[in-house]
């Protein structure tokens, strides 16, 4: 069956308002395959009135599912994702251009998010304190418990993991009995709609979740300021994130924004391992992970060997038709993005960097690219370059490595290649980043564990199922006169 047929058969060309498919009544947003350029289908351009209706219906539905019921829904959805792995991966690949290897990997991550949500839903999240512990204390006990938000969660997701980004917003909401209105990226709306259907089929009350599609210039303001939302959770770029912070007013915000993650290779590093991590970190998901390796910082004593190993592995990284299961990489999200990488790399070369491999482009297909002699002030590395580019910068000592790593506006994650505990301790303490992974890519994590950046990379709560559940709940403290 063609993907177009799959989209029509499953009515993925309709939004879901309170579980009901709502087809376009007026204008639509067309979605094209980034590799072939063919039209996959289109989704409605929601009106502000439709968005208001989604919030109002969600607000009117009070969820009272037991922990067991929430866990069971999420576990059934995980089973379904795993059973439908291949068709989900085909859909992700068709709308995003990510290669099948990446899309299949994403389905596993989505199932993990669901399983962790099911597991956390069962866990009691309250605490108990004895109150007779100070001179002025009393024989009382203090308890805490968490409750879902009073209003509806407004969630906005980016294009780079079409289903997993959606899962990270919706699953913690289901696990905590919250209601959600989610707007997926207009570039990849179908995976989000399919994910909602999987949850409805697993037993999620339909009114608890709506997926609205549309042009953010038309419905963005409503999503940020609707009177029935008391939390906006956003994953995406810094510019929109800061716009949201300035617009949303008095409501809770979860902002997960861009990254510019370094891999730091010290002079004692295992060069084969470091080069493998650098290449995987740079090119997996076509370099479009917020935690992709964006800067390769290498000690000058091993820079030549490391650079050679990175170039060799880059040449071996196969790319092309995303539907070819043997390829390591498909396209980037669209031709405009690929043109931007090409232009930034060419500008760096004009400013003195040396191109070692790549920087070829055909439509949205952009070759994995390595360049060295890069300087930190070049746009390629001081801005987030959200694609498969490996810019190499060398340093003389650990002080310089830390200064380079911290020298951008971002602070998401990092990788460190060394076995020296004194260096590791300094790097963990002094890198201004949300995470530091020793001898792993910056993007490595469990879907459960706390994740998120500082500086321009994020504000407020972290993500990861456990932290997101905290951010989606109100904590109530109560006490009794029995100690
Ligand atoms: P983007 O900021 O362009 O868009 C993200 C979402 O915001 C989309 O759904 C878009 O429609 C919506 N949007 C745009 N204008 C809006 C407005 N005025 N009001 C409300 N919503 C609006 O990001 P993108 O290009 O889709 O994704 C790539 C970016 O996301 C990169 O910067 C990447 O680093 C970041 N990202 C961050 C994380 C993280 O966890 N920190 C994870 C993945 C991606």
Coordinates of C-alpha atoms and ligand atoms in Angstrom, one line a residue:
X1 CA 0.0 0.0 0.0
X2 CA 1.3 3.5 -0.8
X3 CA 1.9 5.9 2.0
X4 CA -0.7 8.2 0.5
X5 CA -3.3 5.4 0.7
X6 CA -2.2 4.6 4.3
X7 CA -2.8 8.3 5.2
X8 CA -6.2 8.3 3.5
X9 CA -7.3 5.0 5.0
X10 CA -6.4 6.0 8.5
X11 CA -7.8 9.5 8.0
X12 CA -4.5 11.0 9.0
X13 CA -5.4 14.0 6.9
X14 CA -8.0 15.1 9.5
X15 CA -7.2 16.7 12.9
X16 CA -8.5 15.0 16.1
X17 CA -10.7 17.2 18.2
X18 CA -11.6 15.2 21.3
X19 CA -10.9 12.0 19.4
X20 CA -13.1 12.9 16.4
X21 CA -11.5 13.3 13.0
X22 CA -12.1 16.9 11.8
X23 CA -11.4 17.2 8.1
X24 CA -10.5 20.5 6.4
X25 CA -13.4 22.8 5.8
X26 CA -11.2 25.5 4.2
X27 CA -7.5 25.8 3.7
X28 CA -5.0 23.0 4.1
X29 CA -1.3 22.5 4.8
X30 CA 0.3 20.2 2.2
X31 CA 2.9 17.8 3.3
X32 CA 5.5 16.6 0.9
X33 CA 8.1 13.8 1.0
X34 CA 11.4 15.6 1.5
X35 CA 13.3 13.1 -0.7
X36 CA 10.9 12.5 -3.7
X37 CA 9.0 15.8 -3.4
X38 CA 5.7 14.0 -3.9
X39 CA 2.6 15.1 -2.1
X40 CA 1.8 12.8 0.8
X41 CA -1.4 14.4 1.8
X42 CA -2.6 17.5 3.6
X43 CA -4.0 18.5 7.0
X44 CA -6.5 21.2 7.9
X45 CA -5.4 24.7 8.8
X46 CA -7.3 24.9 12.1
X47 CA -9.1 28.1 12.8
X48 CA -8.8 29.9 16.2
X49 CA -12.5 28.8 16.9
X50 CA -11.5 25.2 16.4
X51 CA -8.6 25.5 18.8
X52 CA -10.9 27.1 21.3
X53 CA -13.3 24.2 20.9
X54 CA -10.5 21.7 21.5
X55 CA -9.5 23.5 24.8
X56 CA -13.1 23.8 25.9
X57 CA -14.0 20.2 25.3
X58 CA -10.8 19.1 27.1
X59 CA -11.6 21.4 30.1
X60 CA -15.0 19.9 30.4
X61 CA -13.7 16.4 30.8
X62 CA -12.4 15.6 34.3
X63 CA -10.3 12.5 34.3
X64 CA -10.6 10.0 37.2
X65 CA -8.7 7.0 35.8
X66 CA -7.0 4.9 38.5
X67 CA -3.3 4.5 38.4
X68 CA -3.9 0.9 37.2
X69 CA -6.1 2.1 34.4
X70 CA -3.6 4.7 33.2
X71 CA -0.8 2.2 33.4
X72 CA -2.8 -0.3 31.4
X73 CA -3.7 2.2 28.6
X74 CA 0.0 3.2 28.3
X75 CA 1.1 -0.5 28.2
X76 CA -1.5 -1.4 25.6
X77 CA -0.3 1.6 23.5
X78 CA 3.3 0.4 23.8
X79 CA 2.3 -3.1 22.6
X80 CA 0.6 -1.5 19.6
X81 CA 3.6 0.7 18.7
X82 CA 5.8 -2.3 18.7
X83 CA 3.4 -4.4 16.7
X84 CA 3.0 -1.6 14.1
X85 CA 6.7 -0.8 14.1
X86 CA 7.2 -1.1 10.4
X87 CA 4.2 0.9 9.3
X88 CA 5.0 3.7 11.8
X89 CA 8.6 3.8 10.6
X90 CA 7.5 4.1 7.0
X91 CA 5.2 7.0 7.9
X92 CA 7.9 8.8 9.8
X93 CA 10.4 8.3 7.0
X94 CA 7.9 9.5 4.3
X95 CA 7.1 12.7 6.1
X96 CA 10.5 13.6 7.6
X97 CA 13.1 12.1 5.2
X98 CA 14.7 10.4 8.1
X99 CA 16.1 7.0 7.0
X100 CA 14.4 3.8 8.0
X101 CA 17.1 2.9 10.5
X102 CA 16.5 6.2 12.3
X103 CA 12.7 5.8 12.1
X104 CA 12.7 2.2 13.4
X105 CA 15.0 3.4 16.3
X106 CA 12.4 6.1 17.0
X107 CA 9.6 3.6 17.3
X108 CA 11.6 1.8 20.0
X109 CA 12.1 5.1 21.9
X110 CA 8.3 5.8 21.7
X111 CA 7.5 2.4 23.1
X112 CA 10.0 3.1 26.0
X113 CA 8.4 6.4 26.8
X114 CA 5.0 4.6 27.0
X115 CA 6.4 1.8 29.2
X116 CA 8.1 4.2 31.5
X117 CA 4.9 6.3 31.7
X118 CA 3.0 3.1 32.6
X119 CA 5.6 2.2 35.3
X120 CA 5.6 5.8 36.8
X121 CA 1.8 6.0 36.8
X122 CA 1.8 3.1 39.3
X123 CA 4.3 4.7 41.6
X124 CA 3.1 6.6 44.6
X125 CA 4.5 10.1 44.3
X126 CA 3.7 11.4 47.8
X127 CA 6.1 12.1 50.7
X128 CA 5.7 12.0 54.5
X129 CA 7.5 14.2 57.1
X130 CA 7.5 14.0 60.9
X131 CA 7.0 17.5 62.3
X132 CA 8.6 17.1 65.8
X133 CA 12.1 17.6 64.5
X134 CA 12.9 21.1 65.7
X135 CA 12.6 22.9 69.1
X136 CA 9.4 24.5 67.9
X137 CA 8.2 21.4 66.2
X138 CA 4.9 19.6 67.0
X139 CA 3.8 16.0 67.1
X140 CA 2.2 16.2 63.7
X141 CA 2.8 14.7 60.3
X142 CA 3.1 16.4 56.9
X143 CA 2.1 14.7 53.7
X144 CA 2.4 15.6 50.1
X145 CA 0.4 14.5 47.1
X146 CA 0.2 15.4 43.4
X147 CA -2.9 16.3 41.5
X148 CA -3.4 17.0 37.8
X149 CA -3.4 20.6 36.6
X150 CA -6.7 22.5 36.9
X151 CA -6.5 23.6 33.3
X152 CA -5.5 21.9 30.0
X153 CA -1.9 21.4 28.8
X154 CA -1.0 23.2 25.6
X155 CA 1.8 21.3 23.9
X156 CA 3.8 22.3 20.8
X157 CA 6.3 20.0 19.2
X158 CA 9.1 20.2 16.6
X159 CA 9.8 18.2 13.4
X160 CA 12.9 16.3 14.3
X161 CA 11.4 13.2 16.0
X162 CA 7.9 13.3 14.6
X163 CA 6.4 10.7 17.0
X164 CA 8.8 10.7 20.0
X165 CA 8.5 14.4 20.7
X166 CA 4.8 14.0 20.8
X167 CA 5.1 11.0 23.1
X168 CA 7.2 13.0 25.5
X169 CA 4.4 15.5 25.9
X170 CA 1.4 13.2 25.8
X171 CA 2.5 10.2 27.8
X172 CA 3.4 12.1 31.1
X173 CA 0.0 13.8 30.7
X174 CA -1.8 10.5 30.4
X175 CA 0.1 9.1 33.4
X176 CA -1.0 12.0 35.6
X177 CA -4.7 12.3 34.4
X178 CA -4.2 15.5 32.5
X179 CA -5.9 16.8 29.4
X180 CA -3.8 18.0 26.4
X181 CA -4.2 20.0 23.2
X182 CA -1.2 19.4 21.0
X183 CA 0.0 21.1 17.9
X184 CA 2.6 19.1 16.0
X185 CA 5.1 20.6 13.6
X186 CA 3.2 21.4 10.4
X187 CA 6.1 19.7 8.6
X188 CA 5.3 16.2 10.1
X189 CA 1.7 16.1 11.4
X190 CA 0.8 12.6 10.4
X191 CA 2.9 10.7 13.0
X192 CA 1.3 12.8 15.7
X193 CA -2.2 12.0 14.6
X194 CA -1.4 8.3 14.3
X195 CA 0.0 8.4 17.9
X196 CA -3.2 9.9 19.2
X197 CA -5.2 7.1 17.5
X198 CA -3.0 4.5 19.1
X199 CA -3.8 6.0 22.5
X200 CA -7.5 6.2 21.8
X201 CA -7.6 2.6 20.7
X202 CA -5.7 1.7 23.9
X203 CA -8.5 3.1 26.0
X204 CA -7.6 6.8 26.5
X205 CA -10.9 8.8 26.9
X206 CA -11.2 10.7 23.7
X207 CA -11.9 14.1 25.2
X208 CA -8.5 14.0 27.0
X209 CA -6.5 14.6 23.9
X210 CA -6.8 16.7 20.8
X211 CA -4.4 17.2 18.0
X212 CA -4.8 20.5 16.1
X213 CA -2.9 21.1 12.9
X214 CA -2.3 24.5 11.4
X215 CA -0.3 27.5 10.7
X216 CA 1.4 28.8 13.9
X217 CA 1.0 32.4 12.7
X218 CA -2.8 31.9 12.8
X219 CA -3.3 29.7 15.9
X220 CA 0.0 30.2 17.8
X221 CA -1.3 33.0 20.0
X222 CA -4.4 31.0 21.0
X223 CA -2.3 28.0 22.0
X224 CA -0.2 30.2 24.2
X225 CA -2.9 32.4 25.8
X226 CA -6.2 30.3 25.9
X227 CA -7.8 31.0 29.3
X228 CA -8.2 27.3 29.9
X229 CA -4.5 26.4 29.7
X230 CA -2.3 26.8 32.7
X231 CA 0.8 25.1 31.2
X232 CA 2.5 25.5 27.9
X233 CA 5.1 22.8 27.1
X234 CA 7.2 23.6 24.0
X235 CA 10.1 21.9 22.3
X236 CA 11.6 23.7 19.4
X237 CA 14.0 26.5 18.5
X238 CA 15.3 29.3 20.7
X239 CA 13.6 32.1 18.7
X240 CA 10.1 30.6 19.1
X241 CA 10.9 29.6 22.7
X242 CA 11.7 33.1 23.7
X243 CA 8.7 34.4 21.9
X244 CA 6.6 32.0 23.9
X245 CA 8.2 33.1 27.1
X246 CA 7.4 36.7 26.3
X247 CA 3.8 36.0 25.2
X248 CA 2.4 33.2 27.5
X249 CA 2.0 35.4 30.6
X250 CA 1.1 34.0 34.0
X251 CA 1.2 30.2 33.3
X252 CA 3.7 27.5 33.8
X253 CA 6.2 27.0 31.0
X254 CA 8.4 24.1 30.0
X255 CA 10.8 25.2 27.3
X256 CA 13.1 22.7 25.7
X257 CA 15.1 24.6 23.1
X258 CA 18.1 24.3 20.8
X259 CA 21.6 22.9 21.4
X260 CA 25.2 23.3 20.2
X261 CA 26.7 20.2 21.9
X262 CA 30.4 19.5 22.0
X263 CA 32.2 16.2 22.1
X264 CA 35.5 16.9 24.0
X265 CA 38.3 14.5 23.1
X266 CA 41.2 14.6 25.6
X267 CA 44.7 13.4 24.7
X268 CA 44.4 10.1 26.5
X269 CA 41.1 9.2 24.6
X270 CA 40.6 6.0 22.7
X271 CA 40.7 7.6 19.3
X272 CA 38.7 4.8 17.6
X273 CA 35.9 5.1 20.2
X274 CA 35.9 8.9 20.2
X275 CA 35.7 9.1 16.4
X276 CA 32.9 6.6 16.3
X277 CA 30.9 8.5 18.9
X278 CA 31.6 11.8 17.1
X279 CA 30.4 10.5 13.8
X280 CA 27.3 8.8 15.2
X281 CA 26.5 11.8 17.3
X282 CA 26.8 14.1 14.3
X283 CA 24.9 12.2 11.7
X284 CA 22.3 10.0 13.3
X285 CA 18.8 11.4 12.6
X286 CA 20.5 13.4 9.9
X287 CA 22.2 15.5 12.5
X288 CA 18.7 16.8 13.6
X289 CA 18.8 16.0 17.2
X290 CA 18.8 18.8 19.7
X291 CA 21.6 16.9 21.3
X292 CA 23.5 16.0 18.1
X293 CA 27.2 16.6 18.2
X294 CA 27.6 20.1 16.7
X295 CA 31.3 20.8 17.6
X296 CA 34.2 18.4 17.8
X297 CA 36.7 19.8 20.3
X298 CA 39.9 17.8 20.2
X299 CA 43.3 18.1 22.1
X300 CA 46.0 19.2 19.7
X301 CA 48.2 16.2 20.5
X302 CA 45.7 13.8 19.0
X303 CA 43.9 16.1 16.6
X304 CA 45.5 14.7 13.4
X305 CA 44.7 11.1 14.2
X306 CA 41.2 11.9 15.4
X307 CA 40.5 14.0 12.3
X308 CA 41.7 11.2 10.0
X309 CA 39.5 8.6 11.9
X310 CA 36.4 11.0 11.7
X311 CA 36.9 11.5 7.9
X312 CA 37.3 7.8 7.3
X313 CA 34.1 7.0 9.2
X314 CA 32.3 9.8 7.5
X315 CA 33.2 8.4 4.1
X316 CA 31.7 5.1 5.2
X317 CA 28.4 6.7 6.3
X318 CA 26.0 5.8 3.6
X319 CA 23.2 8.2 2.7
X320 CA 20.5 8.6 0.1
X321 CA 17.0 7.3 -0.4
X322 CA 15.6 7.2 3.1
X323 CA 13.4 4.2 2.3
X324 CA 16.5 2.1 1.5
X325 CA 16.9 0.1 4.7
X326 CA 20.7 -0.2 4.2
X327 CA 21.3 3.6 4.4
X328 CA 22.7 5.3 7.5
X329 CA 21.1 8.6 6.7
X330 CA 18.3 10.1 4.6
X331 CA 17.5 13.7 3.9
X332 CA 17.3 16.7 6.2
X333 CA 13.8 18.1 6.7
X334 CA 13.7 20.2 3.5
X335 CA 15.8 21.8 0.8
X336 CA 15.8 25.2 2.6
X337 CA 17.5 23.6 5.6
X338 CA 20.1 21.8 3.4
X339 CA 20.8 25.1 1.6
X340 CA 21.5 26.8 5.0
X341 CA 24.1 24.1 5.9
X342 CA 25.8 24.4 2.5
X343 CA 25.9 28.2 2.9
X344 CA 27.3 28.1 6.4
X345 CA 30.0 25.5 5.6
X346 CA 31.0 27.5 2.5
X347 CA 31.2 30.7 4.5
X348 CA 33.4 28.9 7.1
X349 CA 35.7 27.7 4.3
X350 CA 35.9 31.2 2.9
X351 CA 37.0 32.3 6.4
X352 CA 39.8 29.8 6.6
X353 CA 38.3 26.4 7.6
X354 CA 39.4 23.4 5.6
X355 CA 36.7 21.2 4.0
X356 CA 37.7 17.5 4.3
X357 CA 34.7 15.7 3.0
X358 CA 31.0 16.5 2.1
X359 CA 29.2 19.7 1.6
X360 CA 27.4 18.3 -1.5
X361 CA 23.7 18.8 -1.8
X362 CA 20.9 17.5 -4.0
X363 CA 17.6 18.9 -3.0
X364 CA 17.1 18.0 0.7
X365 CA 19.9 15.4 0.6
X366 CA 23.0 16.8 2.3
X367 CA 26.2 14.9 2.5
X368 CA 27.8 14.2 5.9
X369 CA 30.4 16.9 6.2
X370 CA 33.7 17.3 8.0
X371 CA 35.9 20.4 8.2
X372 CA 38.8 21.4 10.5
X373 CA 40.6 24.6 11.3
X374 CA 37.3 25.9 12.4
X375 CA 37.3 28.9 14.7
X376 CA 34.7 29.5 17.5
X377 CA 33.5 32.8 16.1
X378 CA 32.3 31.2 12.8
X379 CA 28.6 31.2 12.4
X380 CA 28.7 27.5 11.6
X381 CA 29.6 26.8 15.3
X382 CA 28.4 29.8 17.3
X383 CA 24.8 29.2 16.0
X384 CA 23.0 25.9 16.1
X385 CA 23.6 24.2 12.7
X386 CA 20.9 21.6 12.8
X387 CA 22.3 19.1 10.3
X388 CA 25.0 16.5 9.6
X389 CA 28.1 18.7 9.9
X390 CA 31.2 17.9 12.0
X391 CA 33.3 21.0 12.6
X392 CA 36.6 20.3 14.3
X393 CA 38.3 22.8 16.6
X394 CA 41.5 21.9 18.5
X395 CA 42.6 23.0 22.0
X396 CA 45.8 23.0 23.9
X397 CA 44.6 22.1 27.4
X398 CA 41.5 21.4 29.5
X399 CA 41.0 25.1 30.5
X400 CA 40.7 26.0 26.8
X401 CA 38.4 23.0 26.2
X402 CA 36.0 24.2 28.9
X403 CA 36.1 27.8 27.7
X404 CA 35.3 26.7 24.1
X405 CA 32.6 24.3 25.2
X406 CA 30.9 27.0 27.3
X407 CA 31.5 29.7 24.8
X408 CA 28.1 29.7 23.0
X409 CA 24.7 30.8 24.1
X410 CA 23.6 27.1 24.5
X411 CA 23.9 24.6 27.3
X412 CA 22.1 21.4 26.5
X413 CA 24.4 18.4 26.6
X414 CA 28.0 17.2 26.0
X415 CA 30.2 14.2 25.5
X416 CA 33.6 13.7 27.1
X417 CA 36.2 11.2 25.9
X418 CA 38.8 10.5 28.6
X419 CA 39.4 8.0 31.4
X420 CA 41.1 10.5 33.7
X421 CA 39.0 11.0 36.8
X422 CA 40.5 14.4 37.6
X423 CA 39.5 15.7 34.1
X424 CA 36.1 14.1 34.3
X425 CA 35.5 15.7 37.6
X426 CA 36.4 19.1 36.3
X427 CA 34.4 18.7 33.2
X428 CA 31.3 17.5 35.0
X429 CA 31.6 20.4 37.4
X430 CA 32.5 23.2 35.0
X431 CA 30.6 22.5 31.8
X432 CA 27.5 24.8 31.8
X433 CA 25.3 22.0 30.3
X434 CA 22.3 20.1 31.4
X435 CA 24.1 16.7 30.8
X436 CA 27.6 15.4 30.5
X437 CA 28.1 11.9 29.1
X438 CA 31.5 10.3 29.6
X439 CA 32.4 8.1 26.7
X440 CA 28.9 8.3 25.1
X441 CA 27.2 10.6 22.7
X442 CA 25.6 13.8 24.2
X443 CA 22.2 12.5 23.1
X444 CA 22.4 9.2 25.0
X445 CA 19.7 8.9 27.8
X446 CA 16.9 6.9 29.1
X447 CA 13.5 8.2 28.2
X448 CA 12.8 8.2 32.0
X449 CA 15.7 10.2 33.3
X450 CA 15.8 14.0 33.7
X451 CA 16.8 15.8 30.5
X452 CA 17.0 19.4 29.5
X453 CA 19.3 22.3 29.1
X454 CA 20.3 25.6 30.7
X455 CA 21.1 29.1 29.2
X456 CA 19.4 29.4 25.8
X457 CA 18.7 25.6 25.6
X458 CA 15.9 25.5 28.1
X459 CA 14.0 27.1 30.9
X460 CA 12.1 25.7 33.8
X461 CA 11.4 22.0 34.4
X462 CA 13.3 19.3 32.7
X463 CA 11.8 16.6 30.5
X464 CA 12.1 12.8 30.7
X465 CA 9.0 11.0 31.8
X466 CA 9.6 11.4 35.5
X467 CA 10.4 15.2 35.5
X468 CA 7.6 15.9 33.0
X469 CA 5.1 14.2 35.3
X470 CA 6.3 16.5 38.1
X471 CA 5.9 19.6 35.9
X472 CA 2.4 18.5 34.9
X473 CA 1.1 18.2 38.5
X474 CA 0.3 20.5 41.4
X475 CA 1.9 19.5 44.6
X476 CA -0.4 19.7 47.6
X477 CA 0.9 19.7 51.2
X478 CA -1.4 18.6 54.1
X479 CA -0.8 17.9 57.7
X480 CA -2.6 16.0 60.5
X481 CA -2.3 16.3 64.3
X482 CA -0.9 12.8 64.8
X483 CA 2.9 12.4 64.9
Ligands
LIG1 P1 10.6 25.6 15.5 O1 10.9 26.4 16.7 O2 10.7 26.2 14.2 O3 9.1 25.0 15.6 C1 8.7 24.2 16.7 C2 7.2 24.3 16.8 O4 6.8 25.6 17.1 C3 6.4 23.9 15.6 O5 5.3 23.1 15.9 C4 6.0 25.2 15.0 O6 4.8 25.1 14.3 C5 5.7 26.0 16.3 N1 5.6 27.4 16.2 C6 6.2 28.2 15.3 N2 5.9 29.5 15.5 C7 5.1 29.5 16.6 C8 4.4 30.6 17.3 N3 4.5 31.8 17.0 N4 3.6 30.2 18.3 C9 3.5 28.9 18.7 N5 4.1 27.9 18.1 C10 4.9 28.2 17.0 O7 11.5 24.2 15.7 P2 11.7 23.1 14.6 O8 12.5 23.7 13.4 O9 10.5 22.4 14.4 O10 12.7 22.1 15.4 C11 14.1 22.2 15.5 C12 14.5 22.9 16.8 O11 14.0 22.2 17.9 C13 16.0 22.9 17.0 O12 16.4 24.2 17.4 C14 16.2 21.8 18.0 O13 17.4 22.0 18.7 C15 15.0 22.0 18.9 N6 14.8 20.8 19.7 C16 15.0 20.9 21.0 C17 14.8 19.7 21.8 C18 15.1 19.8 23.3 O14 14.6 18.8 24.0 N7 15.8 20.7 23.9 C19 14.4 18.6 21.2 C20 14.2 18.5 19.9 C21 14.4 19.7 19.1

